Structures are given as C-alpha cells and as structure tokens.
Coordinates of C-alpha atoms and ligand atoms in Angstrom, one line a residue:
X1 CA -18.9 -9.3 -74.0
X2 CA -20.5 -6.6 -71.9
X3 CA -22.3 -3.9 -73.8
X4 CA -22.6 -2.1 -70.7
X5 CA -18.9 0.1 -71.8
X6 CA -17.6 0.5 -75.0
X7 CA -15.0 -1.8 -76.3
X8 CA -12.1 -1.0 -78.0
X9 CA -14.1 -3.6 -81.0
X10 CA -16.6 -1.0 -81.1
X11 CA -14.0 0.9 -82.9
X12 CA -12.9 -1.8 -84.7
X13 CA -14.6 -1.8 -88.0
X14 CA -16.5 -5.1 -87.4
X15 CA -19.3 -6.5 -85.7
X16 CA -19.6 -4.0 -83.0
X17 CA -18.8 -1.0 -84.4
X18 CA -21.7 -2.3 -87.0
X19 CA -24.1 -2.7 -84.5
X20 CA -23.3 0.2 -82.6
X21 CA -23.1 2.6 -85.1
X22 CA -26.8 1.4 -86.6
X23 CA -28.1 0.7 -83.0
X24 CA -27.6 3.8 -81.4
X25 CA -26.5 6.8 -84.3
X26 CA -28.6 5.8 -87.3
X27 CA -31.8 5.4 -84.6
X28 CA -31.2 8.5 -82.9
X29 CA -30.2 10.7 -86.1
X30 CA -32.2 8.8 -88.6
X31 CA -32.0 10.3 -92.0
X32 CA -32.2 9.0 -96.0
X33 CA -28.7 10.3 -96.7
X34 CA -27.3 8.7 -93.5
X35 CA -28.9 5.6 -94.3
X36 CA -27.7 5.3 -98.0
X37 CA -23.9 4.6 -96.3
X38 CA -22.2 5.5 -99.7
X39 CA -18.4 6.4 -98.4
X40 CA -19.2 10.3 -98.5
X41 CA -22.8 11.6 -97.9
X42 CA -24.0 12.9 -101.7
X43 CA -25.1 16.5 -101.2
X44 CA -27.5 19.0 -103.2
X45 CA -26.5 22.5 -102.7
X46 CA -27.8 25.8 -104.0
X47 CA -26.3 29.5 -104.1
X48 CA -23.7 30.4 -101.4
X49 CA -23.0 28.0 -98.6
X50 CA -21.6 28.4 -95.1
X51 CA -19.2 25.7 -94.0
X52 CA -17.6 25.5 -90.1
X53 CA -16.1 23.0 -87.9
X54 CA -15.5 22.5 -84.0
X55 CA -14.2 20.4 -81.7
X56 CA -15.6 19.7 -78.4
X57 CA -13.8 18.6 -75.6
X58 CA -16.0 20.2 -72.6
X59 CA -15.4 18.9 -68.9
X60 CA -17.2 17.9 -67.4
X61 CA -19.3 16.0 -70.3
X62 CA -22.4 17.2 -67.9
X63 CA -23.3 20.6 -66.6
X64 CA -26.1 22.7 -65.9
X65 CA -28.0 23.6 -68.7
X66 CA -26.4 21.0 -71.1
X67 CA -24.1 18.3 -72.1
X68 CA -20.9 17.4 -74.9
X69 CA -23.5 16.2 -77.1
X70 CA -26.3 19.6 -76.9
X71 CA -23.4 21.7 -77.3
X72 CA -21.5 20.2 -80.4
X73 CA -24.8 20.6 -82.6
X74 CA -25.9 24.1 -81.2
X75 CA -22.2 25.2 -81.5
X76 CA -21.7 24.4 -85.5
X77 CA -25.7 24.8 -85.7
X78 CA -24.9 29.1 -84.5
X79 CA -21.2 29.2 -86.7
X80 CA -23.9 29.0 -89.4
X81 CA -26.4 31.1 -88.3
X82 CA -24.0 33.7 -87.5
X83 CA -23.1 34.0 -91.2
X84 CA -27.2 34.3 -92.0
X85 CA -26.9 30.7 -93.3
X86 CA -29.5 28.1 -92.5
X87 CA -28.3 25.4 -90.9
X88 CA -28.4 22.3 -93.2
X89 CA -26.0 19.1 -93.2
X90 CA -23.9 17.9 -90.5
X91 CA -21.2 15.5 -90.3
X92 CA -20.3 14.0 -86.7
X93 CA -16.8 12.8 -85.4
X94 CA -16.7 10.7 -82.1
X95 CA -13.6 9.7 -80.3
X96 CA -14.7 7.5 -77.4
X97 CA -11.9 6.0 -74.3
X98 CA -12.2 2.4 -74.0
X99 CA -14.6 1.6 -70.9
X100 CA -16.7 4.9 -71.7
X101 CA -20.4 3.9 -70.2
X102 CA -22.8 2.8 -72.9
X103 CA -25.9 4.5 -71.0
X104 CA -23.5 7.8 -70.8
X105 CA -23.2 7.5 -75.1
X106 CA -26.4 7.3 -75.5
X107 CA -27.9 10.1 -73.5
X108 CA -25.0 11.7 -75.3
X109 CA -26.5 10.9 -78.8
X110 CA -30.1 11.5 -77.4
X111 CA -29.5 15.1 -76.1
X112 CA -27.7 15.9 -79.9
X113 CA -30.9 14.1 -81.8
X114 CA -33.1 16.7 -79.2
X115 CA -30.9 19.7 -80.4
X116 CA -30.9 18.8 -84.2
X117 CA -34.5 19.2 -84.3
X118 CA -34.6 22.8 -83.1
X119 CA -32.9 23.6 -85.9
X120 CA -34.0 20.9 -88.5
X121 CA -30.2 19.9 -89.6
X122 CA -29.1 16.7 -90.4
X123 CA -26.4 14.7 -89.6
X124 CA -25.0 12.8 -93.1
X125 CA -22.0 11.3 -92.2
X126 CA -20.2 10.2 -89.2
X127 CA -17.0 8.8 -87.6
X128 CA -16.4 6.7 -85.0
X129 CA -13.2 5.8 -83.3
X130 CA -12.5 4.1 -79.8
X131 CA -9.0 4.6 -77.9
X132 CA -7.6 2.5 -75.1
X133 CA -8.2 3.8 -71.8
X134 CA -6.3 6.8 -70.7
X135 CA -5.7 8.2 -74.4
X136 CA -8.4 10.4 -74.3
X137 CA -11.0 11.6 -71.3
X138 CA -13.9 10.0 -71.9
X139 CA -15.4 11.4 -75.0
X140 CA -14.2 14.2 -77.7
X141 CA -16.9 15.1 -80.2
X142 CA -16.1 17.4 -84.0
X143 CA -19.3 18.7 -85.5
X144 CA -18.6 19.9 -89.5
X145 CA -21.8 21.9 -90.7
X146 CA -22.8 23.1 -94.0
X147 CA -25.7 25.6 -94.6
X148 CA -27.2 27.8 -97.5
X149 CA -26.7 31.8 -97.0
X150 CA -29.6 33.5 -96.9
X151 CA -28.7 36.9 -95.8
X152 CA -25.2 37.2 -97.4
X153 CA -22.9 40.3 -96.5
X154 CA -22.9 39.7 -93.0
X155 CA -20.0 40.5 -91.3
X156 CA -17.3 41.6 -88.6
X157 CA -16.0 44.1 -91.2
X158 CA -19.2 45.3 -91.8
X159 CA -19.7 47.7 -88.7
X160 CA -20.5 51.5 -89.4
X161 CA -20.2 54.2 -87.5
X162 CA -23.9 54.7 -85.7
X163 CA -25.1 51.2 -85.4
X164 CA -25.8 49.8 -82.5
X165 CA -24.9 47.0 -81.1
X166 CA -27.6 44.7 -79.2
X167 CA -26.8 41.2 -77.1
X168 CA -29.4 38.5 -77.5
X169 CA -29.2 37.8 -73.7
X170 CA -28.0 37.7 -70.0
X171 CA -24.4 37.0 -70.6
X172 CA -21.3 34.7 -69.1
X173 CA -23.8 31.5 -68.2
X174 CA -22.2 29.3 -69.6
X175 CA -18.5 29.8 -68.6
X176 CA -20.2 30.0 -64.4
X177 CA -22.0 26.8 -64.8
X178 CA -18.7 24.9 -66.1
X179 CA -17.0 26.2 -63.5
X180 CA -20.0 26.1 -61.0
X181 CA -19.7 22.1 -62.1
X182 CA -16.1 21.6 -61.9
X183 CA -15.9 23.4 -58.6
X184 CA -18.6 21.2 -57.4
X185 CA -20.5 24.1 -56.3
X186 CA -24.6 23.8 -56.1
X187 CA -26.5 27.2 -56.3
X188 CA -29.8 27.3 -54.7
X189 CA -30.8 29.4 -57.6
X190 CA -30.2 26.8 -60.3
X191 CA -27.7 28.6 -62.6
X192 CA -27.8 27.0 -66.2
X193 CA -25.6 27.2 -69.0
X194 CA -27.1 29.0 -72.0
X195 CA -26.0 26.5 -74.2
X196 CA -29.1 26.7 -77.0
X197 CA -29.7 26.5 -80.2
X198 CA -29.9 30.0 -82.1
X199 CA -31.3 29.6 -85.2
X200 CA -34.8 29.8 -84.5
X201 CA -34.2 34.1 -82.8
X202 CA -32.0 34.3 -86.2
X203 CA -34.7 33.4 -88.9
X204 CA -36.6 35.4 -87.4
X205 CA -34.3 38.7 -87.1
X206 CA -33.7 37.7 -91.1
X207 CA -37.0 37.3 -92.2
X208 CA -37.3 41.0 -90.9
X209 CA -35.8 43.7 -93.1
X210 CA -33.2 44.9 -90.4
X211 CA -29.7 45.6 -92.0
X212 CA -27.9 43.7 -90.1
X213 CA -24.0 44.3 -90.3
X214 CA -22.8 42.0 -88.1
X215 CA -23.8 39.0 -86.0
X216 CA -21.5 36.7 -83.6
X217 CA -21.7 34.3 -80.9
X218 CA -19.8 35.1 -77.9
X219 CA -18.2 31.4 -77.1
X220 CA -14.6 31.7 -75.5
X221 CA -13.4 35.1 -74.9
X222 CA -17.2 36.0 -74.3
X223 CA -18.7 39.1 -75.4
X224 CA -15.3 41.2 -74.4
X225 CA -13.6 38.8 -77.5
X226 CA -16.7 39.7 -80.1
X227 CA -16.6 43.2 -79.3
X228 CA -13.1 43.4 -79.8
X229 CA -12.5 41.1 -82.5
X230 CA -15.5 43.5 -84.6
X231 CA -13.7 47.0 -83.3
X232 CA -10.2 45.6 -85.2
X233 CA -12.1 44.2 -87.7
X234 CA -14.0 46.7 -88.8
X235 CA -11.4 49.7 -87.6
X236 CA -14.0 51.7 -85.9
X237 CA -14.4 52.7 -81.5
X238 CA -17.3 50.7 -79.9
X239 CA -18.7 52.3 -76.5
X240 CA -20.3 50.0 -74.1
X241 CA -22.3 50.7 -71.3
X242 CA -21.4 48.8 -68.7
X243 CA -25.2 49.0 -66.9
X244 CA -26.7 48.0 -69.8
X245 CA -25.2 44.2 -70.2
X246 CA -27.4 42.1 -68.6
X247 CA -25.8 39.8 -66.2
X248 CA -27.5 37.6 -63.7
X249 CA -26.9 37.8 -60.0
X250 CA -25.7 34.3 -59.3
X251 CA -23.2 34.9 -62.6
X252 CA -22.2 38.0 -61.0
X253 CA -21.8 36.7 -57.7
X254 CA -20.1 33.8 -59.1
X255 CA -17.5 36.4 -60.6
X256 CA -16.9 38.2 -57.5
X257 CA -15.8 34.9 -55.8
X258 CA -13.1 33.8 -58.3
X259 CA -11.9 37.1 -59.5
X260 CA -13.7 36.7 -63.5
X261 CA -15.4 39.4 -65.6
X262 CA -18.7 38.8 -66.7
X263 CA -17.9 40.4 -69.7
X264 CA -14.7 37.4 -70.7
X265 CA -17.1 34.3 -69.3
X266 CA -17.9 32.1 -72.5
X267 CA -21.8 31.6 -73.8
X268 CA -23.1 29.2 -75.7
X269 CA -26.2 30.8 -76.8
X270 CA -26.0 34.3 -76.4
X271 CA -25.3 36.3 -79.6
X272 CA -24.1 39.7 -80.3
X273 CA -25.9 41.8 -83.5
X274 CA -24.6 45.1 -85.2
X275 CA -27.4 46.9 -87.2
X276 CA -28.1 50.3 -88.1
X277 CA -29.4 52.6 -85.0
X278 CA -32.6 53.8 -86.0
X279 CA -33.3 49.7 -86.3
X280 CA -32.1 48.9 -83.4
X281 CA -35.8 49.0 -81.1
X282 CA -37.3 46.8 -83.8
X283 CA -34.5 44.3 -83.5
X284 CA -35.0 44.1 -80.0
X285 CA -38.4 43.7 -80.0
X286 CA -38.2 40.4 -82.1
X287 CA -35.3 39.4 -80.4
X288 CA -37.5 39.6 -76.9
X289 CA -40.4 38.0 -78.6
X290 CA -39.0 34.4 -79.7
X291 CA -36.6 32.1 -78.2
X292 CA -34.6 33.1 -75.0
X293 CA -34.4 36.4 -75.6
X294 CA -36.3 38.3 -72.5
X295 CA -33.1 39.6 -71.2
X296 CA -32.4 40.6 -74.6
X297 CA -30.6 44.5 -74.3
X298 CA -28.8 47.6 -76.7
X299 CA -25.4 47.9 -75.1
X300 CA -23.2 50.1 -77.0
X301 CA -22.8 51.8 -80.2
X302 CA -20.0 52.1 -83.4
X303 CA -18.9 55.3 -82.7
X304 CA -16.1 57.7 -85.2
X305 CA -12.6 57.3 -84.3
X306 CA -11.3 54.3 -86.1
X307 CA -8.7 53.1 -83.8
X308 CA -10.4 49.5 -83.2
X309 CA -10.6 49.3 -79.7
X310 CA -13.7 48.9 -77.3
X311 CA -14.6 51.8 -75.0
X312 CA -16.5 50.7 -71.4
X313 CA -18.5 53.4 -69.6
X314 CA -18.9 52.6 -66.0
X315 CA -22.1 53.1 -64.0
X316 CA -19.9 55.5 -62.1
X317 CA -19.1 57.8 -65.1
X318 CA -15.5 56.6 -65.4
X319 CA -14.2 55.3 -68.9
X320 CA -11.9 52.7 -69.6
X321 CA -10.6 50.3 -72.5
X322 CA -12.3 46.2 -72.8
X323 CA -9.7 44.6 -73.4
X324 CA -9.0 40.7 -75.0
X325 CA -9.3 38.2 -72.2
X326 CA -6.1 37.4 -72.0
X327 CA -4.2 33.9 -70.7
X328 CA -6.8 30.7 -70.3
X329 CA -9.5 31.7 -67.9
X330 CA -11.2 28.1 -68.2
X331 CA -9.7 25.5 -70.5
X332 CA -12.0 22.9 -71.8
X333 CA -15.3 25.1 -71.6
X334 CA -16.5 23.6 -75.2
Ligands
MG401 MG1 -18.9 31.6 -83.4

C-alpha cells in the first residue's frame, strides 16, 4: 500500500488510521491527556470558561503568510482571547479526500504543532475521517477550544460613549493574500497574510489595568463587520477616521484592482479593542511593544447618539455611513 496519499483505510478505524493517527498527530501534538485515549479527553476546569468552535475550509490550503493548519489553531486560539480567556484545551476534527498527499498532511499537522506553542494550548482529543475522492477538496479542518476567563465582562455590549477604539494592526492582509493566491498573482513586495496567533499582545493588554470594554478579531466582514456588529450591539455611533486605519500599499493597491474595501477584507490576526479614552495611549503603547503590533493605531471613538451605526470621516472632510459588507466578497477565506 502506498503511504505516499491517504487511503480511504486511514479512515477506517483499523490498522491505518492507528498508525496514522499515533504516527503523525500524537508525535506532532504530544500531550498526557492525548495520550491517555479514554473515549472523551477528562478535563480540570476552574472559574468561568470560554468555549468556541470553527470550521476551516480555506483555498487554497497554502497562502502567503500561512496555511489550513496555522489558521485553525490561531483562529479558535483568538475566539478565546477575545473573551479575555486563556487559551487552554483543544479538540481537532480532520476530514481528509481520499488521495490527499501524505507530505501535504503533515506540513499541515506540523505548522498547527508550531502555532499551538505560541499560545501553550493543547490539543486533547481528535477526529479523523477520510472521504472518497471528490467528496470533499482536499482537506476541511474544525478546531473546538476551551479556555479559563481571566478578564470577564468583556464585551460587544460593553461600549460607552467616549472610549476609543484602537486596531492591533495594518488591516485587510489576509483577505489580499487569499486572493493574491487564488488569482495566482506574485507581488514583488511579498504580501503575507496576518494570520497569527493573538494571545501573547492580549496577556499582555490584560495583565495591564486598562478597562477594556470590548475586544474582537476582525475575520470575515473585516474590521467594517466588528465595528458594526459593536455599534448595534452596544446601541451607541462610532466615528472612524478613515486616515487613521492603517492599510498597507500593496493591500491597497490590491483593492484598487478588484474593486474591495480595505475596510471589508478579512484578517486573521488583526484585533479590534474598545477601552476607555483617557487609556487609550497606554493601550497602544503595549500593543506596539509586543507581538505584531508596530502598525498598531486609534481609529475612531464611541460617540452619543445611540443609533448603532458606524460613521467614516474621509481624509477629504466628507462623512459617510460603514456599512456591513454585504454579498460574499471571498468565499472560502478560512
Ligand atoms: Mg472572532
């Protein structure tokens, strides 16, 4: 039998799956509560605890920046984080077509072993199924996390008038390198996805005494959906400046070309924080000193009227509503 694709056996409860599911997942994620292969992983938790779940179903399963297998850890690993909850067990579902390269798998498994460690969350429990060719498109991934709070009250109903509202980064990389890699278009400047881990920036925002109301990564929809999705939320006006979002050339010039708003273009590792005002220089000084967070910027404030919608102010003095994204800019970004 060739181990150089996976079988449809390797799904098949038996021999293969055995070996493959020791061989290549228990290696790469090694842990004592993976290893004790009870039918459910036995946890211990304390206090309040986060719990989230995503699908990933990215194409291509390689871009810029990233792969499937980086972005299903970081993207459960920030649903935490985003709830001020440490990141702390994971469980990992793989759907793999029949004929799927074995070497592809497990640069796959590698990349989320890599990304687990930034964050120091395990994976406990697994699945593994195999369909027959042309049932699914090569691989589908669903990360399930769990993680103790340790800030609790964040949240999108939490906004106040005169906060301000700070993004962690350049935004809309992620969405451009997608389609920068299904386009099949290479940039002398090396555009990357953003696709990152966030934990790390958070601890560091919470072990800070910053009164943070609200924290969100903006995935699909992009920082346009978080913005909106906190105005409605939390029934108060947010004002953007439009001059102060940092967006990098190529992701602008990317936009120009296809007709997309920065603004709408999904991240994967760019996060959006609410916090009081006269906080807001502190926060953005350890946002800039730790992680990615150099481009970090203040954008916009809560303002008065509560009528939940998001006000842009152009560099050219005019005023006008951010709206939802609407319709499917890019299917199959994560
Ligand atoms: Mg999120």
């Amino acid at each position: 039998m060739s181990t150089k694709y996976i079988q449809l056996s390797h799904g098949g409860g038996g021999l293969e799956m055995n070996k493959l599911i020791r061989g290549l997942f228990f290696e790469a994620f090694d842990n004592a509560i993976l290893r004790s292969e009870e039918d459910a992983a036995l946890l211990n938790l304390t206090g309040q605890t986060a719990f989230t779940t995503d699908s990933f179903t990215v194409s291509p399963l390689f871009f810029a920046g990233g792969d499937i297998g980086k972005l299903a850890i970081a993207g459960t690993v920030n649903d935490l984080a985003m709830v001020g909850a440490e990141p702390q067990y994971l469980s990992l579902g793989v759907i793999i077509e029949e004929g799927f390269p074995f070497d592809s798998l497990k640069t796959i498994v590698q990349s989320m072993a890599t990304e687990l460690k930034k964050s120091g969350a395990k994976i406990v429990c697994g699945d593994t199924k195999v369909v027959p060719k042309g049932c699914a498109d090569g691989l589908f991934l669903n990360t399930t996390g769990v993680g103790r709070v340790i800030r609790p009250g964040i949240s999108a109903k939490a906004l106040q008038p005169g906060d301000a509202i700070l993004v962690s980064r350049d935004i809309g990389r992620h969405g451009a390198a997608i389609l920068m890699a299904r386009e099949g278009l290479e940039l002398e400047s090396g555009l990357q996805s953003d696709c990152a881990t966030l934990w790390g920036t958070v601890e560091q925002l919470l072990i800070h005494p910053f009164e943070i109301r609200a924290m969100r990564d903006a995935t699909r929809g992009g920082l346009s959906a978080v913005l909106n999705e906190w105005a409605v939320a939390s029934n108060v006006n947010i004002q953007v400046n439009e001059g102060d979002v940092p967006v990098a050339d190529e992701v602008r010039g990317l936009c120009e070309l296809y007709g997309f708003e920065p603004m709408d273009l999904a991240n994967e590792g760019t996060f959006v924080v609410a916090l009081p005002k006269s906080q807001a220089d502190g926060a953005l000084e350890v946002l800039k000193r730790f992680g990615h967070c150099e481009h970090a910027a203040i954008i916009g404030e809560v303002c008065e009227a509560p009528q939940g919608k998001v006000i842009l102010n152009t560099p050219w003095g005019s005023r006008r509503y951010l709206d939802l994204p609407a319709g499917e800019l890019l299917p199959r970004i994560c």
